[in-house]
CSV table of C-alpha atoms in Angstrom, one decimal:
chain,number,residue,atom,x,y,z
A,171,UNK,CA,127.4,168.5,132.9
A,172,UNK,CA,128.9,172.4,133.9
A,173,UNK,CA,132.1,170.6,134.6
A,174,UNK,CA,132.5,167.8,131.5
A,175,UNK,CA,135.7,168.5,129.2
A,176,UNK,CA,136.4,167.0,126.0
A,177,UNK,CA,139.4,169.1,125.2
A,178,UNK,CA,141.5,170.1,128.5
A,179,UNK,CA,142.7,167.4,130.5
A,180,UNK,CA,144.9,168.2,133.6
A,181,UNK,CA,148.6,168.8,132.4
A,182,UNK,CA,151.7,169.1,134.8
A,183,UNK,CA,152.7,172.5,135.2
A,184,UNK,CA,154.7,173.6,132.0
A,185,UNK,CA,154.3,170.7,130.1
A,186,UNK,CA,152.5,170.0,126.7
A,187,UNK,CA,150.7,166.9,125.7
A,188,UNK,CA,153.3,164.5,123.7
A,189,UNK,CA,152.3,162.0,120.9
A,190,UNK,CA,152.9,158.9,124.1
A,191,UNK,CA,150.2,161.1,126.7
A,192,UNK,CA,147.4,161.5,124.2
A,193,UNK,CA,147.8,157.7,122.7
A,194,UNK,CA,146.8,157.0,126.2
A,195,UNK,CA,143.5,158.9,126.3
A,196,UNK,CA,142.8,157.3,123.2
A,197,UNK,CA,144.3,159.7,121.0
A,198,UNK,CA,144.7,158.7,116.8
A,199,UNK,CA,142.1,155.9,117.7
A,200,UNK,CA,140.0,157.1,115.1
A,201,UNK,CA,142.3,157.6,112.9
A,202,UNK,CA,143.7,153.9,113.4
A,203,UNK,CA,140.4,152.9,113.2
A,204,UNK,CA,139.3,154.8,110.0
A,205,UNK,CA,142.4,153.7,108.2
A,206,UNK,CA,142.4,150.0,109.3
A,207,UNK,CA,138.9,149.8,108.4
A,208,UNK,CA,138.7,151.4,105.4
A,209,UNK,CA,136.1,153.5,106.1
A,210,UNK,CA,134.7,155.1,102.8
A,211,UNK,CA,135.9,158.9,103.5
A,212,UNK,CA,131.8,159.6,103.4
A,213,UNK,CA,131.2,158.3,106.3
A,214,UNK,CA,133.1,160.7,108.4
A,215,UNK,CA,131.7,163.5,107.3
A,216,UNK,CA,128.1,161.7,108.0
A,217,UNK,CA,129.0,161.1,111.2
A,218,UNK,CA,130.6,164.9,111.8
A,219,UNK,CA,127.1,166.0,110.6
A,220,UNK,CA,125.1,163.5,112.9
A,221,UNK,CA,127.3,165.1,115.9
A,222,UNK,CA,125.8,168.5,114.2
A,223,UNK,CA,129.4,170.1,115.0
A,224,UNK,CA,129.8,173.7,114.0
A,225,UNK,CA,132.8,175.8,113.7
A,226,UNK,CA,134.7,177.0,116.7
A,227,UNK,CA,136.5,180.0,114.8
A,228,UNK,CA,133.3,182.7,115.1
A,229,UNK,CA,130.8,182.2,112.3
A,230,UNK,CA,129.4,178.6,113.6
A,231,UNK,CA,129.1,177.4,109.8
A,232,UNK,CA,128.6,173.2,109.6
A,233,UNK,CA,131.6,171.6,109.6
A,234,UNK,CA,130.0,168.4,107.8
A,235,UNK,CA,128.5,171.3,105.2
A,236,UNK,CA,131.9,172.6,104.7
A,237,UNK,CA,133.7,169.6,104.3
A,238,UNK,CA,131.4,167.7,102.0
A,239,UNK,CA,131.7,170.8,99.6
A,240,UNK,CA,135.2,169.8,99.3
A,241,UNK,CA,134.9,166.3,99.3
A,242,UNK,CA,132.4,166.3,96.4
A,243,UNK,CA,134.8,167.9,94.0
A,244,UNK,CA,136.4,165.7,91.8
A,245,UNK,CA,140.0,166.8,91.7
A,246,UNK,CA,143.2,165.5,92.4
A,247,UNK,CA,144.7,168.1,93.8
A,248,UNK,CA,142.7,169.5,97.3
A,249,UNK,CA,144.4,170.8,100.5
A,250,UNK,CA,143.4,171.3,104.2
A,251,UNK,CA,144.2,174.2,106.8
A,252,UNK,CA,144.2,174.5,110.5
A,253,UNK,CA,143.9,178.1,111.3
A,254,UNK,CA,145.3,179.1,114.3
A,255,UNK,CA,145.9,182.7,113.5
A,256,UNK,CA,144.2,184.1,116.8
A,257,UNK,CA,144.4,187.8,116.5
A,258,UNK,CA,141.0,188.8,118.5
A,259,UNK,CA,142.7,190.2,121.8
A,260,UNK,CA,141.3,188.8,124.7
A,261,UNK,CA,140.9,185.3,123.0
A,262,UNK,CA,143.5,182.7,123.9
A,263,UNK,CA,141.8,179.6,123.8
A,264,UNK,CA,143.7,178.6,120.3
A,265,UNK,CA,147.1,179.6,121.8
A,266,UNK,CA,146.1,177.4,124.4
A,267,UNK,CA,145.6,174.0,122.1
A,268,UNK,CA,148.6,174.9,120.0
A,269,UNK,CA,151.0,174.9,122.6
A,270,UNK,CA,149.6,172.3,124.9
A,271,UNK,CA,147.5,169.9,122.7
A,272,UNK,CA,149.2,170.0,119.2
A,273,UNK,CA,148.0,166.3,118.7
A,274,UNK,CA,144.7,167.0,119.0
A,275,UNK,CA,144.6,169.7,116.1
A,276,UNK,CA,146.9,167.6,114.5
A,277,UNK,CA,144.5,164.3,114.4
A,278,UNK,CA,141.6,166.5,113.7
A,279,UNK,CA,143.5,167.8,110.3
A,280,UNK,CA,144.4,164.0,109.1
A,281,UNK,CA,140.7,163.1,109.5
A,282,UNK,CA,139.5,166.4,107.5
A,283,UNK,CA,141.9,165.0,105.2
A,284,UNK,CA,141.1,161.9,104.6
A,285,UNK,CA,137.6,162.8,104.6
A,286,UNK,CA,137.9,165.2,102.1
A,287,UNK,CA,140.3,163.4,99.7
A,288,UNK,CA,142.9,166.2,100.3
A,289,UNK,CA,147.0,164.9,100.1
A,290,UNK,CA,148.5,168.2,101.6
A,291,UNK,CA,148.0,170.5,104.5
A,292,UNK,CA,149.3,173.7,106.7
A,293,UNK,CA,149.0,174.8,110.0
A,294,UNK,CA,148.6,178.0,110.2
A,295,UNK,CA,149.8,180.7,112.8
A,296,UNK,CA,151.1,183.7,114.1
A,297,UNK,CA,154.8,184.2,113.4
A,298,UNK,CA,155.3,185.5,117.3
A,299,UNK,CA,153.5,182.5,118.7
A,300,UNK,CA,156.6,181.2,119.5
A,301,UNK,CA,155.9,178.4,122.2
A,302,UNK,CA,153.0,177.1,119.9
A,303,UNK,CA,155.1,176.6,117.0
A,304,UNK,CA,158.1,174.9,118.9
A,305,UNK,CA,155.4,172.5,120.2
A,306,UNK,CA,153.6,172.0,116.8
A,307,UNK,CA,157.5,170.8,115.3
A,308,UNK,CA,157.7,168.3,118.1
A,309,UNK,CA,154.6,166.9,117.0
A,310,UNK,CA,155.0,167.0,113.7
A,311,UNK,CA,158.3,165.1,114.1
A,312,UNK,CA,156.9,162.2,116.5
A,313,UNK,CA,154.1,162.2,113.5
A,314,UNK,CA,156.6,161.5,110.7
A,315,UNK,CA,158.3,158.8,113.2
A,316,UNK,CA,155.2,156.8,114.3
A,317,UNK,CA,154.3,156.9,110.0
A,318,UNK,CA,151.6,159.0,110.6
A,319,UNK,CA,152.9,161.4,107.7
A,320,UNK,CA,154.1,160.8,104.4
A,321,UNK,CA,153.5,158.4,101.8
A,322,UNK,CA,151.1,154.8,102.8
A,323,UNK,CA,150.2,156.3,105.9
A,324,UNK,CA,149.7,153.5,108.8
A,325,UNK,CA,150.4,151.4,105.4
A,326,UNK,CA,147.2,152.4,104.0
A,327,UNK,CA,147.0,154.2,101.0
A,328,UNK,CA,146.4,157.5,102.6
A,329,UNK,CA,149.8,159.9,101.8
A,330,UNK,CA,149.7,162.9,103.5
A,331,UNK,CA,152.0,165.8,103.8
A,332,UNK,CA,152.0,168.5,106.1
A,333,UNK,CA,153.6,172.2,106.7
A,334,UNK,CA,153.8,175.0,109.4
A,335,UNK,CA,153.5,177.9,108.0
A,336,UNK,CA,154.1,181.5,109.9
A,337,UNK,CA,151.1,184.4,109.5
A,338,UNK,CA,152.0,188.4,110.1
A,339,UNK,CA,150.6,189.5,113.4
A,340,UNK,CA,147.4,191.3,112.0
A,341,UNK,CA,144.1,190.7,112.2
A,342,UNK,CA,142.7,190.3,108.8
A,343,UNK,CA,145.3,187.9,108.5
A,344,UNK,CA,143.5,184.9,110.0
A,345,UNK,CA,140.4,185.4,107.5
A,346,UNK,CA,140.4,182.2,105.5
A,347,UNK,CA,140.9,183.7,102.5
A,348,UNK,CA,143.6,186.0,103.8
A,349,UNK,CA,145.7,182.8,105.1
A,350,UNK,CA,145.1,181.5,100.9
A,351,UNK,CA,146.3,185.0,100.5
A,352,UNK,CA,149.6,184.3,102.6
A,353,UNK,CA,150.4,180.8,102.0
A,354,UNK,CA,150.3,181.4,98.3
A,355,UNK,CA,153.1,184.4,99.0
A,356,UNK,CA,150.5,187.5,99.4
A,357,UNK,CA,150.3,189.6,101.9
A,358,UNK,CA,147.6,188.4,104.0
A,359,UNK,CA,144.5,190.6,102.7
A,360,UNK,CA,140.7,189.0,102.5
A,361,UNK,CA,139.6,187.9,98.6
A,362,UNK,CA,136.3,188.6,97.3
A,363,UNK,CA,134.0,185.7,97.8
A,364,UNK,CA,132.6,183.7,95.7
A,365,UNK,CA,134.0,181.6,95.0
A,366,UNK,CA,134.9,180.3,98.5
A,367,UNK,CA,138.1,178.2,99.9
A,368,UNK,CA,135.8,174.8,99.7
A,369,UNK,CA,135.3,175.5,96.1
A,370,UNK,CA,138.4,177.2,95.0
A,371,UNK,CA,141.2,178.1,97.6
A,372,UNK,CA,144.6,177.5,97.6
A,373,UNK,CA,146.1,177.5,94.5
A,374,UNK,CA,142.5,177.9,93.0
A,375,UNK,CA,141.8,173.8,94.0
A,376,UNK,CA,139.1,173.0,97.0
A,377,UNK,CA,140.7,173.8,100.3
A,378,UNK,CA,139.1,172.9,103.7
A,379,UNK,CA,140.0,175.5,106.4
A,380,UNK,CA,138.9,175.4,109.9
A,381,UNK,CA,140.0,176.6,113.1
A,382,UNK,CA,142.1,174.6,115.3
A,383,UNK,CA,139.8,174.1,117.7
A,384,UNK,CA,137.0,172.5,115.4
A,385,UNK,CA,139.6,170.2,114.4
A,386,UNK,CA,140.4,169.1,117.8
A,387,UNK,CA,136.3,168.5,118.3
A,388,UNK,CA,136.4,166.6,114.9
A,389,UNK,CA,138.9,164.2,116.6
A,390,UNK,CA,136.9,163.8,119.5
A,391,UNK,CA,133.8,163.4,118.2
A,392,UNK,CA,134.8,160.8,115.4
A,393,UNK,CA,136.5,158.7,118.5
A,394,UNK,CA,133.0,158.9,120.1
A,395,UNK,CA,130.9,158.8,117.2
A,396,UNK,CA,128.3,161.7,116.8
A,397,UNK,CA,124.8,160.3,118.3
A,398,UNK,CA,127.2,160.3,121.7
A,399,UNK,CA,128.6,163.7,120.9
A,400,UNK,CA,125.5,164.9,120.2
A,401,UNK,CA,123.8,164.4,123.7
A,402,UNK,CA,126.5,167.7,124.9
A,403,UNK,CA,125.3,171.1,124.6
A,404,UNK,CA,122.1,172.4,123.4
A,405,UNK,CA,119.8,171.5,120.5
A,406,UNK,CA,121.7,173.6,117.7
A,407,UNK,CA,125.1,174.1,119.7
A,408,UNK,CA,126.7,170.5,120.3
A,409,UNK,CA,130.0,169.8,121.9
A,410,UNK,CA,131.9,171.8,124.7
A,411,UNK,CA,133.7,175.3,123.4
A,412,UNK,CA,136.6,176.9,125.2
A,413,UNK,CA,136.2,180.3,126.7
A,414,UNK,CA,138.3,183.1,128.2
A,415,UNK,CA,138.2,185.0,130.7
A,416,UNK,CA,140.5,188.2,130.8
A,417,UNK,CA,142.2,189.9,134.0
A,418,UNK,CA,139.0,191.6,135.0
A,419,UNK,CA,137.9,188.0,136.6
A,420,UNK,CA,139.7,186.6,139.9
A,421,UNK,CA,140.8,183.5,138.0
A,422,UNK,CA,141.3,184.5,134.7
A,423,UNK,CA,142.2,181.8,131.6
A,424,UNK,CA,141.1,179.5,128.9
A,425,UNK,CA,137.7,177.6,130.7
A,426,UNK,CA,136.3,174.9,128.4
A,427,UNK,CA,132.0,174.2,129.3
A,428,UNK,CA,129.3,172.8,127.6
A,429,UNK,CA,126.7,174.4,125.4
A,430,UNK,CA,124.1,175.5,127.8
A,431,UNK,CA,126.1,176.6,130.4
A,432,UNK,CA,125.4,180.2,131.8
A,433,UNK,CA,127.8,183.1,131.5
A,434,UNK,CA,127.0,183.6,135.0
A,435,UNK,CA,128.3,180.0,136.0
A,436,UNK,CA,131.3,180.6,134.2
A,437,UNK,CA,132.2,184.1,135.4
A,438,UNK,CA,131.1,183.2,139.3
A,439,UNK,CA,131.4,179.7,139.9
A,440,UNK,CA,134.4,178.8,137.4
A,441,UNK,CA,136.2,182.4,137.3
A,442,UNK,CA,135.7,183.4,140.5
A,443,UNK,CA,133.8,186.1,140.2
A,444,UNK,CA,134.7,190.2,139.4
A,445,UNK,CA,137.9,190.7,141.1
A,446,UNK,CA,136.6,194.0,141.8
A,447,UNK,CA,133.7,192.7,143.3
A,448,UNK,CA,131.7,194.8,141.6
A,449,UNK,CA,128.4,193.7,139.4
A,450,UNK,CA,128.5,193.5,135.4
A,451,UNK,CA,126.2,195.9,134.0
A,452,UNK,CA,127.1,195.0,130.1
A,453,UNK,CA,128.4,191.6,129.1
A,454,UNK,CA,130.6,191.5,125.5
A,455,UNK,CA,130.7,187.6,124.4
A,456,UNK,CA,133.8,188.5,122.2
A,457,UNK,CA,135.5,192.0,120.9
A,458,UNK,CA,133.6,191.4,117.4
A,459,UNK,CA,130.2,190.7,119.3
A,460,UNK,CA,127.4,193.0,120.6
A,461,UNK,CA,127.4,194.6,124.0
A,462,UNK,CA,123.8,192.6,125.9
A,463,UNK,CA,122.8,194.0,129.0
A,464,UNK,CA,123.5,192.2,132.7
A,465,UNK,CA,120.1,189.8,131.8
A,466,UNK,CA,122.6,188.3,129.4
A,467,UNK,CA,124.6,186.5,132.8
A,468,UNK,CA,121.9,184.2,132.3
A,469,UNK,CA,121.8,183.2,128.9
A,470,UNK,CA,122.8,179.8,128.1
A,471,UNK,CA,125.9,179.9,126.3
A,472,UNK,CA,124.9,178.3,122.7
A,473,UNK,CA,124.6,179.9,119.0
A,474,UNK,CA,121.2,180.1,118.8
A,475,UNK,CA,120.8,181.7,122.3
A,476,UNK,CA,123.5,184.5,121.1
A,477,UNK,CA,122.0,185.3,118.4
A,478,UNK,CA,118.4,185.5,119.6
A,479,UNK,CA,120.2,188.0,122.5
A,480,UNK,CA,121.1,190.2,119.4
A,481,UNK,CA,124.8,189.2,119.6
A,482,UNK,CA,127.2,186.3,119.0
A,483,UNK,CA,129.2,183.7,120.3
A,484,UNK,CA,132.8,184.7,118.2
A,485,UNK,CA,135.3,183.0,119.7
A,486,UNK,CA,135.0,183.3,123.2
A,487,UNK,CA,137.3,186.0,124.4
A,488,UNK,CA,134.7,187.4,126.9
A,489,UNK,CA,134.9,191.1,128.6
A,490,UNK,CA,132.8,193.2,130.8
A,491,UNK,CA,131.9,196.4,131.6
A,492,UNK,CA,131.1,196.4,135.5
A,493,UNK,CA,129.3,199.1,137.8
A,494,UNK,CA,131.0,202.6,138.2
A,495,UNK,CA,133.2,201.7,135.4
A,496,UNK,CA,133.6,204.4,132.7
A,497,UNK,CA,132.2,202.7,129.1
A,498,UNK,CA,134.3,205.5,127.1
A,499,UNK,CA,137.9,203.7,127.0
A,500,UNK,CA,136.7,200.1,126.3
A,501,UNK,CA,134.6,201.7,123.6
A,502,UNK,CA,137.4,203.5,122.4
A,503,UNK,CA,140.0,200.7,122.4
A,504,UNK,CA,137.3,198.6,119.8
A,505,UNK,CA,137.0,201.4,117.6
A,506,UNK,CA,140.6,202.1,117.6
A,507,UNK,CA,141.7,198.2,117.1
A,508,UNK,CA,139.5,198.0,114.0
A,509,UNK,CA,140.3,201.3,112.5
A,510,UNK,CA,143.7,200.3,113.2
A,511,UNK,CA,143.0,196.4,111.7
A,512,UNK,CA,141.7,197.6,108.2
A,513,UNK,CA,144.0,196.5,105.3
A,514,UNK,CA,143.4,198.9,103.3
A,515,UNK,CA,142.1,198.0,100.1
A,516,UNK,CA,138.4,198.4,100.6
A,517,UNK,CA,137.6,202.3,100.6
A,518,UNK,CA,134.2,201.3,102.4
A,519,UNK,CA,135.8,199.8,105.1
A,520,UNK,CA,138.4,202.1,105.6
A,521,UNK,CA,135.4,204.8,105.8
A,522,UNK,CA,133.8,203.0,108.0
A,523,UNK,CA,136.4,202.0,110.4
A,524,UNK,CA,137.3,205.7,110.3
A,525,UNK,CA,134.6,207.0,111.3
A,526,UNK,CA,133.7,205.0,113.5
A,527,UNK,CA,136.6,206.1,115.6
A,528,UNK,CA,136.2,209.9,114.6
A,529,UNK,CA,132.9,209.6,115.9
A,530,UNK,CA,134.0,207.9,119.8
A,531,UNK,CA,136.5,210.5,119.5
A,532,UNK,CA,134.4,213.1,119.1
A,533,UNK,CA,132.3,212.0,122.6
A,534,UNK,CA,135.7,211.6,124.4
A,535,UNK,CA,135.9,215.2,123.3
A,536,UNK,CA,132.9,216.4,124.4
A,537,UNK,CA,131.7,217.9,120.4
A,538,UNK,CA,128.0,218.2,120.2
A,539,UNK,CA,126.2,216.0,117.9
A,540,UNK,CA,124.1,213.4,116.8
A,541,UNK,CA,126.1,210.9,118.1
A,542,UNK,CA,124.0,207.9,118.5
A,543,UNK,CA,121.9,208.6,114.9
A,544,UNK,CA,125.7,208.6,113.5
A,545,UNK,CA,127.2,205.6,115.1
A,546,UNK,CA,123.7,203.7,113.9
A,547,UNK,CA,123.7,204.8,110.5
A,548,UNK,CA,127.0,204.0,109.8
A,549,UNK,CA,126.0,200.9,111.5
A,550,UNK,CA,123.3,199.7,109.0
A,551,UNK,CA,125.5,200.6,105.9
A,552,UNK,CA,128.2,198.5,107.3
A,553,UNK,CA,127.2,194.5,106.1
A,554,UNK,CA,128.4,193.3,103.2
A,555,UNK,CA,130.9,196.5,102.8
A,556,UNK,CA,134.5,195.2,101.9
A,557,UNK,CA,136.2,191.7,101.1
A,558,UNK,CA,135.9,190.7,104.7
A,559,UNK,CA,133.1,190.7,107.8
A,560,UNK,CA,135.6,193.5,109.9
A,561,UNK,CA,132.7,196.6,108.9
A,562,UNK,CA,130.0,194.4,110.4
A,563,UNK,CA,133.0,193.5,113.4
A,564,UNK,CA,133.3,196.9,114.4
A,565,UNK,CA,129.4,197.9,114.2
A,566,UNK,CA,128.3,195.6,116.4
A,567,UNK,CA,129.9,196.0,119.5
A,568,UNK,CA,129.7,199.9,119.2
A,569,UNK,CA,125.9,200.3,118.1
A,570,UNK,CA,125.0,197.9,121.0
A,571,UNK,CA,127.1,200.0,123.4
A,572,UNK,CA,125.6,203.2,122.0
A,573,UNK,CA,122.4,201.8,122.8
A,574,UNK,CA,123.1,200.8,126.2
A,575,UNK,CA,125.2,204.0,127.6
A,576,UNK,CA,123.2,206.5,125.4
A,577,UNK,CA,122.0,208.5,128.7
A,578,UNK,CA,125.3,208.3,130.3
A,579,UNK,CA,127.4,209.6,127.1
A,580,UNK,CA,124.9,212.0,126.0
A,581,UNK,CA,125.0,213.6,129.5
A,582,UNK,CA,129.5,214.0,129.0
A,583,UNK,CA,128.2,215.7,126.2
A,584,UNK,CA,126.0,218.0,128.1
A,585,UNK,CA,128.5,218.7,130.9
């Protein structure tokens, strides 16, 4: 079960996956198959909801939820997006399908399509992701040559067109309603919310968004059919999810498990281990989640697991803090990224981001002070400050940490 892939499969060294490769594996089959069928588009979503798939992109929200919010809108006009703007550092995993498994995204978007009634769609990236977006044109292309694009698709009556569209390297850009924001023209900032993208989005008609690797599970999971899907993972985290690991591990890179697996398993069996040898003391599921203590090796990797821990899954760029190993600069580096990450046009956040930082910096500085009734204050005022989640973002991980290293920061203080 630890070792069970439904995304990665083994590639030659410096090649991507090509439209011929993933026909082979039974890639587009149930796309063929929902087209020649005629499938009512209702029925996928039922069956994305029987596989009880949730998002891959950080929040874990229903896919079938969020899809038949869009699909229940009676409009002509309705778009879909595959957002693949990966700014987290120390995440890679969407890099990862981009450049080597375009067609899986790819298939996964049609379906969402078709399921939703949408005729139009973007992928979404990073304008420096260079390597993903040569390899999502050579898709696209052998798309529009096998008539899997266009007008009559498969000559059904599906017509469907599709764009690559190029984010700014920040973060804020790949909130959904900061790609609207950019593929309407903007500058990439978070909207207030309501209304939300499956409601109103682009263009103010329903627009599905979701991240490239919860399309690429959609694909899978339609070709298997959800009661099958469903038997992976735990019993409110289905599926496999892709994780990485950074440079801190001996084999460091993109691992994909199965909900249920341990953190341990996947640092010591899969990763190899510290590559300083040394033990974790604090484990940090992603840059946006909270710090959990070296229990947390154990936990089976799942939603509901996280977030009984007191932290969350995000996306799966995972970091450590390991025995000996000064807290201070990692703690540093998060409150600096978001400070630095705010757009700008939410006072709260930019208070909070600010001091935030202003407060670590203060402890790197050795200034006496409440430290820890500071950090946690600002803390609780932070949800629901500002158009996006990035308050919340930059609470967690440093309130946790607080908690955790409180003796050993509170004693630099004292010497």
């Amino acid at each position: 079960m630890e070792r069970q892939r439904l995304l990665l499969t083994d590639l030659p060294e410096g090649e991507r996956q090509n439209f011929e490769t993933y026909c082979k594996e039974g890639g587009y089959e149930a796309l063929r198959q929902t087209l020649g069928e005629g499938r009512p588009p209702q029925s996928l979503i039922d069956e994305v909801g029987a596989g009880r798939l949730r998002g891959r992109g950080g929040a874990g929200f229903p896919v079938a939820r969020k899809w038949r919010i869009a699909a229940e809108i009676d409009n002509e006009h309705k778009f879909v997006i595959a957002n693949g703007g990966e700014h987290e550092p120390g995440s890679k995993k969407d890099h990862l399908l981009l450049e080597k498994y375009p067609h899986k995204v790819l298939e996964g978007l049609l379906l969402a399509a078709y399921a939703t009634g949408a005729s139009k769609g973007f992928v979404y990236i990073i304008d420096e992701m260079e390597e993903a977006r040569a390899s999502l044109e050579e898709a696209m292309e052998a798309l529009k040559r096998e008539g899997f694009l266009g007008k009559r698709i498969l000559g059904t009556g599906f017509d469907f067109d599709l764009h690559l569209h190029l984010a700014p390297p920040t973060y804020v850009a790949g909130e959904e309603t900061a790609v609207i924001d950019s593929i309407e023209g903007g500058p990439a900032k978070p909207r207030g919310k309501p209304p939300f993208p499956s409601e109103a989005g682009l263009y103010g008609k329903p627009t599905t968004i979701n991240n490239v690797e919860t399309l690429a599970h959609a694909a899978i999971l339609l070709r298997m059919g959800g009661e099958e899907y469903g038997k992976i993972g735990t019993e409110e985290s289905k599926g496999t999810m892709l994780l990485t690991l950074g440079g801190r591990a001996k084999s460091p890179g993109v691992y994909e498990v199965p909900f249920g697996t341990t953190y341990r398993y996947l640092i010591e069996e899969l990763g190899g281990g510290t590559r300083s040898g040394k033990r974790i003391r604090a484990l940090q599921p992603a840059m946006s989640s909270a710090f959990l203590g070296p229990e947390s090796l154990d936990l089976p990797i799942s939603f509901e697991a996280l977030k009984a821990a007191g932290s969350s899954l995000g996306c799966g760029g995972l970091s450590w803090i390991e025995e000996g190993q000064d807290p201070l600069p990692r703690l540093m580096t998060i409150a600096k990224f978001f400070a630095d990450s705010q757009c700008g046009q939410c006072p709260p956040c930019n208070m909070i981001t600010g001091n935030f930082l202003h407060i670590m910096e203060g402890i790197k500085a050795g200034k006496p002070g409440d430290f820890a009734g500071a950090i946690e204050k600002i803390a609780a005022f932070a949800p629901g400050k500002g158009r996006c989640g990035l308050p919340s973002m930059d609470a967690a991980p440093l309130a946790s940490a607080i908690r955790l290293f409180h003796r050993e920061l509170a004693e630099r203080l004292k010497n």
